CSV table of C-alpha atoms in Angstrom, one decimal:
chain,number,residue,atom,x,y,z
F,1,MET,CA,118.5,79.4,103.2
F,2,ALA,CA,116.9,78.7,106.4
F,3,ALA,CA,113.5,78.5,106.8
F,4,ILE,CA,111.3,81.7,107.6
F,5,ASP,CA,110.3,82.1,111.1
F,6,PRO,CA,107.0,80.8,111.7
F,7,VAL,CA,107.0,84.4,113.7
F,8,THR,CA,107.5,86.1,110.5
F,9,LEU,CA,104.9,83.7,108.3
F,10,ASP,CA,102.1,84.6,110.6
F,11,LEU,CA,102.8,88.6,110.8
F,12,VAL,CA,102.6,88.2,106.6
F,13,ASP,CA,98.7,86.6,107.4
F,14,PHE,CA,98.2,89.4,109.8
F,15,LEU,CA,98.9,92.2,107.6
F,16,ASN,CA,97.2,90.7,104.4
F,17,ALA,CA,94.2,90.1,106.4
F,18,SER,CA,94.6,94.1,107.5
F,19,PRO,CA,94.0,96.8,104.4
F,20,THR,CA,92.7,99.0,107.4
F,21,ALA,CA,92.7,100.3,110.6
F,22,PHE,CA,88.9,98.4,111.0
F,23,HIS,CA,90.5,95.4,109.6
F,24,ALA,CA,93.3,95.2,111.7
F,25,VAL,CA,90.8,95.1,114.9
F,26,ASP,CA,89.0,92.7,113.6
F,27,GLU,CA,91.6,90.4,113.2
F,28,ALA,CA,92.8,91.7,116.7
F,29,LYS,CA,89.3,90.3,117.6
F,30,ARG,CA,89.7,86.9,115.7
F,31,ARG,CA,92.9,86.2,117.9
F,32,LEU,CA,92.0,86.9,120.9
F,33,LYS,CA,89.0,85.1,121.1
F,34,GLU,CA,91.1,82.0,119.7
F,35,ALA,CA,93.3,82.4,122.7
F,36,GLY,CA,90.4,82.2,125.1
F,37,PHE,CA,89.8,86.5,125.8
F,38,VAL,CA,86.4,87.3,127.0
F,39,GLN,CA,85.0,90.4,125.0
F,40,ILE,CA,83.2,93.0,127.0
F,41,SER,CA,81.8,96.3,126.3
F,42,GLU,CA,82.6,99.4,127.4
F,43,ARG,CA,79.0,100.2,127.6
F,44,GLU,CA,78.2,97.9,129.9
F,45,GLN,CA,79.5,96.8,134.1
F,46,TRP,CA,82.2,94.8,133.7
F,47,GLU,CA,82.5,90.9,135.3
F,48,ILE,CA,86.2,90.3,135.2
F,49,GLU,CA,88.3,88.4,137.8
F,50,GLU,CA,92.0,87.3,138.7
F,51,GLY,CA,93.7,85.1,136.2
F,52,GLY,CA,91.0,86.4,133.6
F,53,LYS,CA,91.6,87.6,129.8
F,54,TYR,CA,89.6,90.0,128.0
F,55,PHE,CA,89.4,92.7,126.1
F,56,PHE,CA,87.5,96.2,124.7
F,57,THR,CA,87.0,98.2,121.3
F,58,ARG,CA,86.1,101.6,120.7
F,59,ASN,CA,84.9,102.7,117.4
F,60,HIS,CA,86.3,99.4,116.2
F,61,SER,CA,89.1,100.6,115.5
F,62,THR,CA,90.5,100.7,118.6
F,63,ILE,CA,91.2,98.0,120.5
F,64,ILE,CA,92.7,96.9,123.6
F,65,ALA,CA,93.0,93.4,125.5
F,66,PHE,CA,94.8,92.8,129.0
F,67,ALA,CA,95.3,89.1,131.2
F,68,ILE,CA,94.8,90.2,134.9
F,69,GLY,CA,97.6,88.7,137.1
F,70,LYS,CA,96.1,85.6,139.9
F,71,LYS,CA,98.0,87.5,142.3
F,72,TYR,CA,97.1,91.2,141.6
F,73,VAL,CA,95.1,93.5,144.2
F,74,ALA,CA,93.9,97.2,143.7
F,75,GLY,CA,96.7,99.2,143.6
F,76,ASN,CA,99.4,97.3,141.5
F,77,GLY,CA,100.7,98.1,138.4
F,78,PHE,CA,100.5,97.5,134.7
F,79,SER,CA,102.5,96.2,131.4
F,80,ILE,CA,101.5,97.8,128.9
F,81,VAL,CA,102.4,97.8,125.5
F,82,GLY,CA,101.2,100.1,123.0
F,83,ALA,CA,101.0,100.8,119.3
F,84,HIS,CA,98.6,102.2,116.9
F,85,THR,CA,96.4,100.7,113.7
F,86,ASP,CA,96.6,103.4,111.4
F,87,SER,CA,99.2,104.3,108.8
F,88,PRO,CA,98.6,107.1,105.6
F,89,CYS,CA,96.0,106.4,103.0
F,90,LEU,CA,93.5,108.2,100.8
F,91,LYS,CA,90.3,107.9,102.0
F,92,VAL,CA,87.1,108.7,100.4
F,93,LYS,CA,85.7,111.8,100.7
F,94,PRO,CA,82.0,111.8,101.8
F,95,VAL,CA,81.5,113.3,98.2
F,96,SER,CA,83.2,111.2,96.0
F,97,LYS,CA,81.7,111.9,92.7
F,98,VAL,CA,84.1,113.2,89.9
F,99,THR,CA,83.4,113.0,86.1
F,100,LYS,CA,85.9,114.4,83.9
F,101,GLY,CA,87.6,114.6,80.3
F,102,GLY,CA,85.1,111.1,79.6
F,103,TYR,CA,86.3,109.8,83.3
F,104,LEU,CA,84.7,108.8,86.0
F,105,GLN,CA,87.4,109.4,89.0
F,106,VAL,CA,86.6,109.3,93.1
F,107,GLY,CA,87.8,111.6,94.8
F,108,VAL,CA,89.9,111.7,97.9
F,109,GLN,CA,91.4,113.5,100.8
F,110,THR,CA,94.5,112.5,102.2
F,111,TYR,CA,95.4,111.2,105.5
F,112,GLY,CA,98.5,111.8,107.6
F,113,GLY,CA,102.2,112.2,106.2
F,114,GLY,CA,102.2,109.7,103.4
F,115,LEU,CA,104.7,109.7,100.3
F,116,TRP,CA,101.9,110.2,98.0
F,117,HIS,CA,104.0,109.8,95.2
F,118,THR,CA,104.1,106.3,95.1
F,119,TRP,CA,100.6,106.3,95.1
F,120,PHE,CA,100.6,106.3,91.5
F,121,ASP,CA,100.7,103.5,88.8
F,122,ARG,CA,99.5,100.9,92.1
F,123,ASP,CA,96.7,98.6,91.2
F,124,LEU,CA,94.2,100.2,94.1
F,125,THR,CA,91.2,98.7,95.2
F,126,VAL,CA,89.1,99.6,98.4
F,127,ALA,CA,88.3,98.9,101.8
F,128,GLY,CA,86.6,99.6,105.5
F,129,ARG,CA,83.6,99.9,106.9
F,130,VAL,CA,80.2,100.5,105.7
F,131,ILE,CA,76.9,101.1,107.6
F,132,VAL,CA,74.1,98.9,106.3
F,133,LYS,CA,69.9,99.3,107.2
F,134,GLU,CA,68.4,96.4,107.5
F,135,SER,CA,64.3,95.1,107.7
F,136,LYS,CA,63.3,92.8,109.1
F,137,GLY,CA,59.7,92.3,109.8
F,138,GLY,CA,58.9,95.9,110.2
F,139,ASN,CA,61.9,96.8,111.9
F,140,VAL,CA,64.9,99.0,111.4
F,141,SER,CA,68.1,98.4,112.7
F,142,TYR,CA,71.8,99.5,111.3
F,143,SER,CA,74.6,97.4,111.2
F,144,HIS,CA,78.3,97.5,110.9
F,145,ARG,CA,80.1,95.5,108.5
F,146,LEU,CA,83.9,95.4,107.2
F,147,VAL,CA,84.0,95.6,103.8
F,148,ARG,CA,87.7,95.0,100.9
F,149,VAL,CA,86.8,94.5,97.6
F,150,ASN,CA,89.7,92.1,96.2
F,151,GLU,CA,90.0,92.9,92.8
F,152,PRO,CA,92.4,96.3,91.8
F,153,ILE,CA,89.1,98.9,90.4
F,154,MET,CA,90.9,102.4,90.9
F,155,ARG,CA,94.4,103.9,89.2
F,156,ILE,CA,96.1,107.1,89.4
F,157,PRO,CA,98.3,106.9,86.5
F,158,THR,CA,101.6,109.3,85.7
F,159,LEU,CA,101.6,112.1,82.5
F,160,ALA,CA,103.9,110.1,80.1
F,161,ILE,CA,107.1,111.9,80.1
F,162,HIS,CA,106.7,113.3,76.6
F,163,LEU,CA,104.5,115.7,78.6
F,164,ASP,CA,106.2,116.0,81.5
F,165,ARG,CA,109.7,116.6,79.7
F,166,ASN,CA,111.6,117.2,83.6
F,167,VAL,CA,110.3,115.2,85.7
F,168,ASN,CA,113.7,113.3,85.7
F,169,THR,CA,115.6,116.4,86.2
F,170,ASP,CA,113.2,118.7,88.1
F,171,GLY,CA,111.2,115.8,90.3
F,172,PHE,CA,108.3,114.5,89.9
F,173,LYS,CA,105.9,117.3,91.2
F,174,PHE,CA,102.1,117.0,92.0
F,175,ASN,CA,99.4,118.9,93.4
F,176,ALA,CA,97.3,116.5,95.7
F,177,GLN,CA,93.9,118.1,94.6
F,178,GLY,CA,94.0,117.8,91.5
F,179,HIS,CA,95.9,114.7,90.9
F,180,LEU,CA,95.7,112.2,92.8
F,181,ALA,CA,91.9,111.2,92.2
F,182,PRO,CA,92.3,107.7,91.1
F,183,MET,CA,90.7,106.0,87.4
F,184,LEU,CA,87.4,104.3,88.2
F,185,ALA,CA,86.0,103.8,84.7
F,186,THR,CA,85.3,105.6,81.7
F,187,SER,CA,82.3,107.9,81.1
F,188,VAL,CA,81.3,105.5,78.1
F,189,LYS,CA,81.5,102.1,80.0
F,190,ALA,CA,79.7,103.6,82.3
F,191,GLU,CA,77.3,104.8,80.1
F,192,ILE,CA,76.7,101.2,78.4
F,193,GLN,CA,76.4,99.7,82.3
F,194,LYS,CA,73.8,101.9,83.2
F,195,LEU,CA,71.8,101.3,80.3
F,196,ALA,CA,71.5,97.8,80.5
F,197,GLU,CA,70.8,98.4,84.2
F,198,GLU,CA,67.5,100.9,83.0
F,199,SER,CA,66.7,98.2,80.5
F,200,ASP,CA,66.3,95.1,82.9
F,201,PRO,CA,62.3,95.4,84.6
F,202,THR,CA,63.9,93.9,87.9
F,203,GLU,CA,65.8,96.8,88.2
F,204,SER,CA,63.9,99.3,91.5
F,205,LYS,CA,63.9,102.8,91.0
F,206,ASP,CA,66.2,103.4,93.6
F,207,LYS,CA,68.8,100.8,92.7
F,208,LYS,CA,68.7,102.7,89.0
F,209,ASN,CA,68.7,106.2,90.5
F,210,THR,CA,71.2,105.1,92.9
F,211,ASP,CA,73.9,107.3,90.0
F,212,LYS,CA,72.4,110.6,91.3
F,213,LYS,CA,74.0,110.2,94.6
F,214,LYS,CA,77.2,111.5,96.3
F,215,HIS,CA,78.8,108.9,94.7
F,216,HIS,CA,78.8,107.0,91.2
F,217,SER,CA,76.6,103.9,91.3
F,218,LEU,CA,79.9,101.4,90.1
F,219,LEU,CA,81.2,102.6,93.1
F,220,LEU,CA,78.1,101.8,95.4
F,221,GLN,CA,77.3,98.6,93.2
F,222,ARG,CA,80.6,97.4,94.6
F,223,ILE,CA,80.6,98.2,97.8
F,224,ALA,CA,77.2,96.6,98.2
F,225,ASN,CA,78.3,93.6,96.7
F,226,GLU,CA,81.0,92.8,99.4
F,227,ALA,CA,78.7,94.4,102.3
F,228,SER,CA,75.8,91.2,101.0
F,229,CYS,CA,73.4,94.7,100.8
F,230,GLU,CA,71.5,96.6,97.6
F,231,PRO,CA,73.1,99.8,96.9
F,232,GLU,CA,70.5,101.7,98.6
F,233,GLU,CA,71.0,99.9,101.5
F,234,ILE,CA,74.0,101.7,102.5
F,235,CYS,CA,73.4,104.8,104.9
F,236,ASP,CA,77.4,105.4,104.8
F,237,PHE,CA,80.5,104.3,104.7
F,238,GLU,CA,84.5,104.9,105.2
F,239,LEU,CA,86.4,103.9,103.1
F,240,GLN,CA,90.5,104.3,101.6
F,241,LEU,CA,92.5,103.4,99.1
F,242,CYS,CA,94.0,100.4,99.4
F,243,ASP,CA,97.4,98.6,97.6
F,244,THR,CA,96.1,95.2,96.4
F,245,GLN,CA,99.3,93.8,96.1
F,246,PRO,CA,99.9,91.2,98.8
F,247,SER,CA,102.4,91.4,102.0
F,248,ILE,CA,105.7,89.1,101.2
F,249,VAL,CA,108.8,87.8,102.4
F,250,ALA,CA,111.5,89.1,100.0
F,251,GLY,CA,114.9,89.9,99.2
F,252,ALA,CA,117.4,87.3,97.6
F,253,MET,CA,118.0,85.9,101.0
F,254,LYS,CA,114.6,86.2,101.8
F,255,GLU,CA,115.4,88.8,104.9
F,256,PHE,CA,112.7,91.1,104.2
F,257,ILE,CA,108.8,92.1,104.1
F,258,PHE,CA,107.7,94.1,101.9
F,259,SER,CA,104.1,95.4,102.3
F,260,GLY,CA,102.1,98.4,103.2
F,261,ARG,CA,101.1,99.3,106.5
F,262,LEU,CA,104.6,98.3,107.9
F,263,ASP,CA,104.5,101.5,110.5
F,264,ASN,CA,102.8,100.7,112.5
F,265,LEU,CA,100.7,97.2,112.4
F,266,CYS,CA,104.1,95.5,112.5
F,267,MET,CA,104.4,96.3,115.7
F,268,SER,CA,100.5,95.9,116.8
F,269,PHE,CA,100.7,93.0,115.8
F,270,CYS,CA,104.4,92.0,117.8
F,271,SER,CA,102.4,93.3,120.8
F,272,LEU,CA,99.4,91.7,120.3
F,273,LYS,CA,101.3,88.1,119.6
F,274,ALA,CA,103.5,88.5,122.6
F,275,LEU,CA,101.2,89.8,125.1
F,276,ILE,CA,98.8,86.2,123.6
F,277,ASP,CA,101.5,83.8,124.2
F,278,SER,CA,103.0,85.3,127.5
F,279,THR,CA,99.4,84.0,128.9
F,280,SER,CA,98.6,81.3,126.9
F,281,VAL,CA,100.9,78.4,128.8
F,282,GLU,CA,98.9,76.9,131.8
F,283,GLY,CA,99.9,78.9,134.9
F,284,SER,CA,101.1,82.0,133.5
F,285,LEU,CA,99.4,84.2,134.6
F,286,ASP,CA,100.0,82.0,138.8
F,287,ASP,CA,102.5,84.3,140.2
F,288,GLU,CA,101.7,87.4,138.2
F,289,PRO,CA,100.6,90.1,140.1
F,290,SER,CA,99.9,92.8,138.0
F,291,VAL,CA,97.9,93.6,134.9
F,292,ARG,CA,99.7,92.5,131.5
F,293,MET,CA,98.2,94.8,128.1
F,294,VAL,CA,98.1,95.9,124.9
F,295,ALA,CA,97.0,99.0,123.2
F,296,LEU,CA,96.0,99.7,119.7
F,297,PHE,CA,94.7,103.0,118.8
F,298,ASP,CA,94.1,104.4,116.1
F,299,HIS,CA,94.3,107.6,114.3
F,300,GLU,CA,98.4,108.3,115.5
F,301,GLU,CA,98.9,109.4,112.0
F,302,VAL,CA,97.4,112.5,112.8
F,303,GLY,CA,98.1,114.0,116.3
F,304,SER,CA,95.5,110.8,117.9
F,305,ASP,CA,93.5,114.0,119.5
F,306,SER,CA,90.4,112.0,118.9
F,307,ALA,CA,87.9,109.9,120.3
F,308,GLN,CA,89.4,106.3,120.1
F,309,GLY,CA,93.1,107.8,119.5
F,310,ALA,CA,95.8,107.9,122.5
F,311,GLY,CA,94.9,111.2,123.3
F,312,SER,CA,91.6,110.1,124.2
F,313,PRO,CA,90.4,109.0,127.9
F,314,VAL,CA,90.4,105.6,126.7
F,315,MET,CA,93.2,103.9,128.1
F,316,ILE,CA,93.2,105.5,131.5
F,317,ASP,CA,89.3,104.5,131.9
F,318,ALA,CA,90.9,100.7,131.3
F,319,LEU,CA,93.2,101.4,133.9
F,320,SER,CA,90.4,103.7,136.2
F,321,ARG,CA,87.7,100.6,136.0
F,322,ILE,CA,90.0,97.5,136.8
F,323,THR,CA,91.7,98.9,139.2
F,324,HIS,CA,88.1,100.1,141.0
F,325,PHE,CA,86.7,96.8,140.1
F,326,PHE,CA,89.3,95.5,142.2
F,327,SER,CA,88.8,98.1,145.4
F,328,ALA,CA,86.7,98.8,147.9
F,329,SER,CA,87.9,102.5,148.3
F,330,SER,CA,89.1,104.4,145.3
F,331,THR,CA,91.7,107.1,147.9
F,332,LYS,CA,94.0,107.1,145.2
F,333,VAL,CA,94.7,103.8,144.5
F,334,LEU,CA,94.7,104.5,140.7
F,335,GLU,CA,97.3,106.9,141.8
F,336,LYS,CA,99.5,104.3,143.4
F,337,ALA,CA,98.7,101.6,140.6
F,338,ILE,CA,100.0,104.6,137.9
F,339,GLN,CA,103.4,104.6,139.3
F,340,ARG,CA,103.7,101.2,139.5
F,341,SER,CA,103.0,100.6,135.8
F,342,PHE,CA,105.4,100.6,132.6
F,343,LEU,CA,104.9,101.9,128.8
F,344,VAL,CA,106.1,100.5,126.1
F,345,SER,CA,105.1,102.9,123.1
F,346,ALA,CA,106.0,100.4,119.8
F,347,ASP,CA,106.1,102.5,116.8
F,348,MET,CA,108.8,101.3,114.1
F,349,ALA,CA,111.7,103.5,113.5
F,350,HIS,CA,113.9,104.9,110.4
F,351,ALA,CA,116.6,102.4,109.7
F,352,LEU,CA,120.2,103.8,108.1
F,353,HIS,CA,119.3,103.9,103.9
F,354,PRO,CA,122.4,103.3,102.5
F,355,ASN,CA,121.9,106.1,99.7
F,356,TYR,CA,121.2,108.8,102.3
F,357,MET,CA,123.9,107.8,104.9
F,358,ASP,CA,124.0,112.0,106.0
F,359,LYS,CA,120.3,111.9,107.3
F,360,HIS,CA,121.2,109.8,110.4
F,361,GLU,CA,124.0,110.9,112.7
F,362,ASP,CA,127.2,108.5,112.9
F,363,ASN,CA,126.8,107.5,116.4
F,364,HIS,CA,122.9,106.7,116.2
F,365,GLN,CA,122.6,104.8,113.1
F,366,PRO,CA,119.9,102.2,112.7
F,367,LYS,CA,120.5,98.7,111.2
F,368,MET,CA,118.3,96.2,109.7
F,369,HIS,CA,118.4,92.4,111.9
F,370,GLY,CA,119.9,94.7,115.2
F,371,GLY,CA,117.0,94.1,116.9
F,372,LEU,CA,114.4,97.2,118.5
F,373,VAL,CA,115.5,101.1,118.1
F,374,ILE,CA,115.5,102.8,121.5
F,375,LYS,CA,114.2,106.1,120.9
F,376,HIS,CA,115.3,109.8,122.5
F,377,ASN,CA,115.1,113.0,122.3
F,378,ALA,CA,116.1,116.3,124.8
F,379,ASN,CA,113.0,117.6,123.9
F,380,GLN,CA,110.6,115.5,124.6
F,381,ARG,CA,109.4,114.1,121.2
F,382,TYR,CA,109.9,110.4,122.7
F,383,ALA,CA,109.2,109.7,126.5
F,384,THR,CA,112.6,107.7,126.8
F,385,ASN,CA,114.8,108.3,129.7
F,386,ALA,CA,117.4,107.0,132.1
F,387,VAL,CA,115.0,105.0,133.7
F,388,THR,CA,113.2,103.5,131.4
F,389,SER,CA,115.5,102.8,128.9
F,390,PHE,CA,117.8,100.8,131.4
F,391,ILE,CA,114.6,98.8,132.3
F,392,PHE,CA,114.4,97.7,128.4
F,393,ARG,CA,117.8,97.2,128.3
F,394,GLU,CA,118.1,94.5,131.7
F,395,ILE,CA,115.3,92.7,129.6
F,396,ALA,CA,117.1,92.6,126.5
F,397,GLU,CA,120.4,91.8,128.0
F,398,LYS,CA,118.8,88.7,130.0
F,399,HIS,CA,117.2,87.4,126.7
F,400,GLN,CA,120.9,88.4,124.7
F,401,LEU,CA,118.4,90.2,122.2
F,402,PRO,CA,119.8,93.1,120.2
F,403,VAL,CA,119.1,96.4,120.8
F,404,GLN,CA,119.6,100.0,119.4
F,405,ASP,CA,119.5,103.3,120.0
F,406,PHE,CA,118.5,107.0,117.9
F,407,VAL,CA,119.3,110.6,118.4
F,408,VAL,CA,117.3,112.4,115.2
F,409,ARG,CA,119.9,115.2,113.7
F,410,ASN,CA,120.1,118.3,115.3
F,411,ASP,CA,119.9,120.1,112.1
F,412,MET,CA,116.5,117.9,111.1
F,413,ALA,CA,113.2,118.0,112.7
F,414,CYS,CA,112.2,114.7,115.2
F,415,GLY,CA,108.4,112.8,114.8
F,416,SER,CA,106.7,111.7,117.9
F,417,THR,CA,104.2,109.0,118.9
F,418,ILE,CA,101.6,107.9,121.3
F,419,GLY,CA,104.3,107.9,124.1
F,420,PRO,CA,104.8,111.1,125.2
F,421,ILE,CA,100.7,111.9,125.0
F,422,LEU,CA,100.1,108.9,127.0
F,423,ALA,CA,103.5,109.6,129.9
F,424,SER,CA,102.2,113.6,130.1
F,425,GLY,CA,98.3,112.7,129.6
F,426,ILE,CA,98.1,109.6,132.4
F,427,GLY,CA,102.0,110.1,134.2
F,428,ILE,CA,103.1,106.4,133.2
F,429,ARG,CA,107.0,105.6,133.2
F,430,THR,CA,107.5,105.1,129.2
F,431,VAL,CA,110.0,103.8,126.9
F,432,ASP,CA,109.7,104.9,122.8
F,433,VAL,CA,111.2,102.1,120.7
F,434,GLY,CA,110.2,100.7,117.5
F,435,ALA,CA,111.7,98.1,115.0
F,436,PRO,CA,114.4,99.6,111.9
F,437,GLN,CA,112.5,99.9,108.4
F,438,LEU,CA,113.1,101.9,105.3
F,439,SER,CA,110.3,103.6,102.9
F,440,MET,CA,108.5,104.3,106.1
F,441,HIS,CA,105.0,105.8,105.2
F,442,SER,CA,105.5,104.8,101.4
F,443,ILE,CA,102.0,102.8,99.6
F,444,ARG,CA,104.9,99.6,100.2
F,445,GLU,CA,107.3,99.5,103.2
F,446,MET,CA,109.8,97.4,103.7
F,447,CYS,CA,111.2,95.6,107.1
F,448,ALA,CA,113.9,92.6,108.3
F,449,VAL,CA,112.4,89.4,109.0
F,450,ASP,CA,114.8,89.2,111.8
F,451,ASP,CA,113.9,92.1,113.6
F,452,VAL,CA,110.3,90.8,113.7
F,453,LYS,CA,111.3,88.2,115.2
F,454,TYR,CA,113.2,90.3,117.7
F,455,SER,CA,110.3,92.6,118.1
F,456,TYR,CA,107.8,89.8,119.6
F,457,GLU,CA,110.9,87.8,122.0
F,458,HIS,CA,111.2,91.6,123.4
F,459,PHE,CA,107.7,92.3,124.3
F,460,LYS,CA,107.1,88.6,125.5
F,461,ALA,CA,109.7,89.1,128.0
F,462,PHE,CA,109.2,91.7,128.9
F,463,TYR,CA,105.1,90.7,130.0
F,464,ASN,CA,106.9,87.8,131.5
F,465,GLU,CA,109.3,89.6,133.9
F,466,PHE,CA,108.8,93.2,134.5
F,467,SER,CA,107.0,93.0,137.7
F,468,VAL,CA,109.9,90.9,138.9
F,469,LEU,CA,112.1,93.1,137.3
F,470,ASP,CA,110.4,96.2,139.0
F,471,ALA,CA,110.8,94.9,142.1
F,472,LYS,CA,114.5,95.4,142.0
F,473,ILE,CA,114.8,98.5,141.0
F,474,LYS,CA,115.4,100.8,144.2
F,475,PHE,CA,115.6,104.4,143.4
F,476,SER,CA,115.9,107.3,145.6
F,477,CYS,CA,116.6,111.3,145.8
F,478,SER,CA,119.9,112.4,148.1
F,479,LEU,CA,121.9,115.4,148.4
F,480,THR,CA,124.6,114.2,146.4
F,481,GLY,CA,122.4,113.2,143.7
F,482,LEU,CA,120.9,109.4,142.5
F,483,ARG,CA,121.4,106.6,144.0
F,484,ARG,CA,120.8,103.0,143.4
């Protein structure tokens, strides 16, 4: 059995460090800083230079990193790979305290289009960000802290088959409002804990009364422990449920990755690592005339319409600030840069399922180990066209990397990505691609290790070679049609 590729092992580490979009961005920041990228702020004046490497975050859940070629001048293009940091999940409600039937439960709301039945009978925990009040020397400030309870503290149990005799014939049916609330504890055990706290003279009045707030005191205490604060110092939070089973390399031949959040942390990781590695070798930016960029957005799973989603101005803001920093004139220089730019919209693709072969048409059946899938849709659910597809294939052919094609069946609905949003909002040439996977939007997904390596190598080659390749492509229109 062959040794596991280091890129695959690195992806597994990234996945295990990233239970939420906030954690994924934090892990990306750590890796970028180790590679010499400098953090800048959208709130401040930028000081950047040719050959420099930088990144900024928005809402701690979207991150954009870029490396400026040493031969860059204002008006030159951007080589961009875009992906997203969020995945379907169950998020804790603003008022989550539910007590029913002798149990303490946590109210949750569905985020994105998840396969919610896969969340039943899993060992669950919580992770996310907390806003904490800090008091030092009479001064009050507020901090953002990431939290993650590393052990299972919740579960959504299914109903016994004796009470649902037709479940195997009629299918598992549930109500998202009434049946998805996880169990945190029993009321009896919680009451014993409460009495113990009340008998402890060291417990403050505020701390003893936390169970009268919007959330169970047991949950608040666990969160406070992770945030290194007292429960009463928690001002607010954004938490989601997470599976506690770690991401692993699996299969009889160790050819798969079993994990949650492969859609789309797999593409986020591959694009991030490609940018870092394509700019870390000495002299790698010496002859580069463009800006290499990775953009990892939040909220793709719910439409991207937020201050930090792909539908926000964050991308055009970044392109504009970089371009105009190096330009003495603001006339049409950004427009010229956009027309010289290229976006790879990277989002996981649907692999052919052997038990549901009829869900793919015969000529478009993406296979695992088959390389990145180029996604096409005549109704513009994907932004790929002949030119952008050709460019991406040329890079693959040069490096002998496999590629595949996907078109959804005419009698099925097609999903979408950040590609059409950015292509229409900015006017940038775009190709939609993704590595093939199974169990998309399940709590536990799977993909092939070979496709992780292919994706990383393809994105890295794109960063290294797009500027040279684009300079060779000359398309013009004539009365007789398109000619090269």
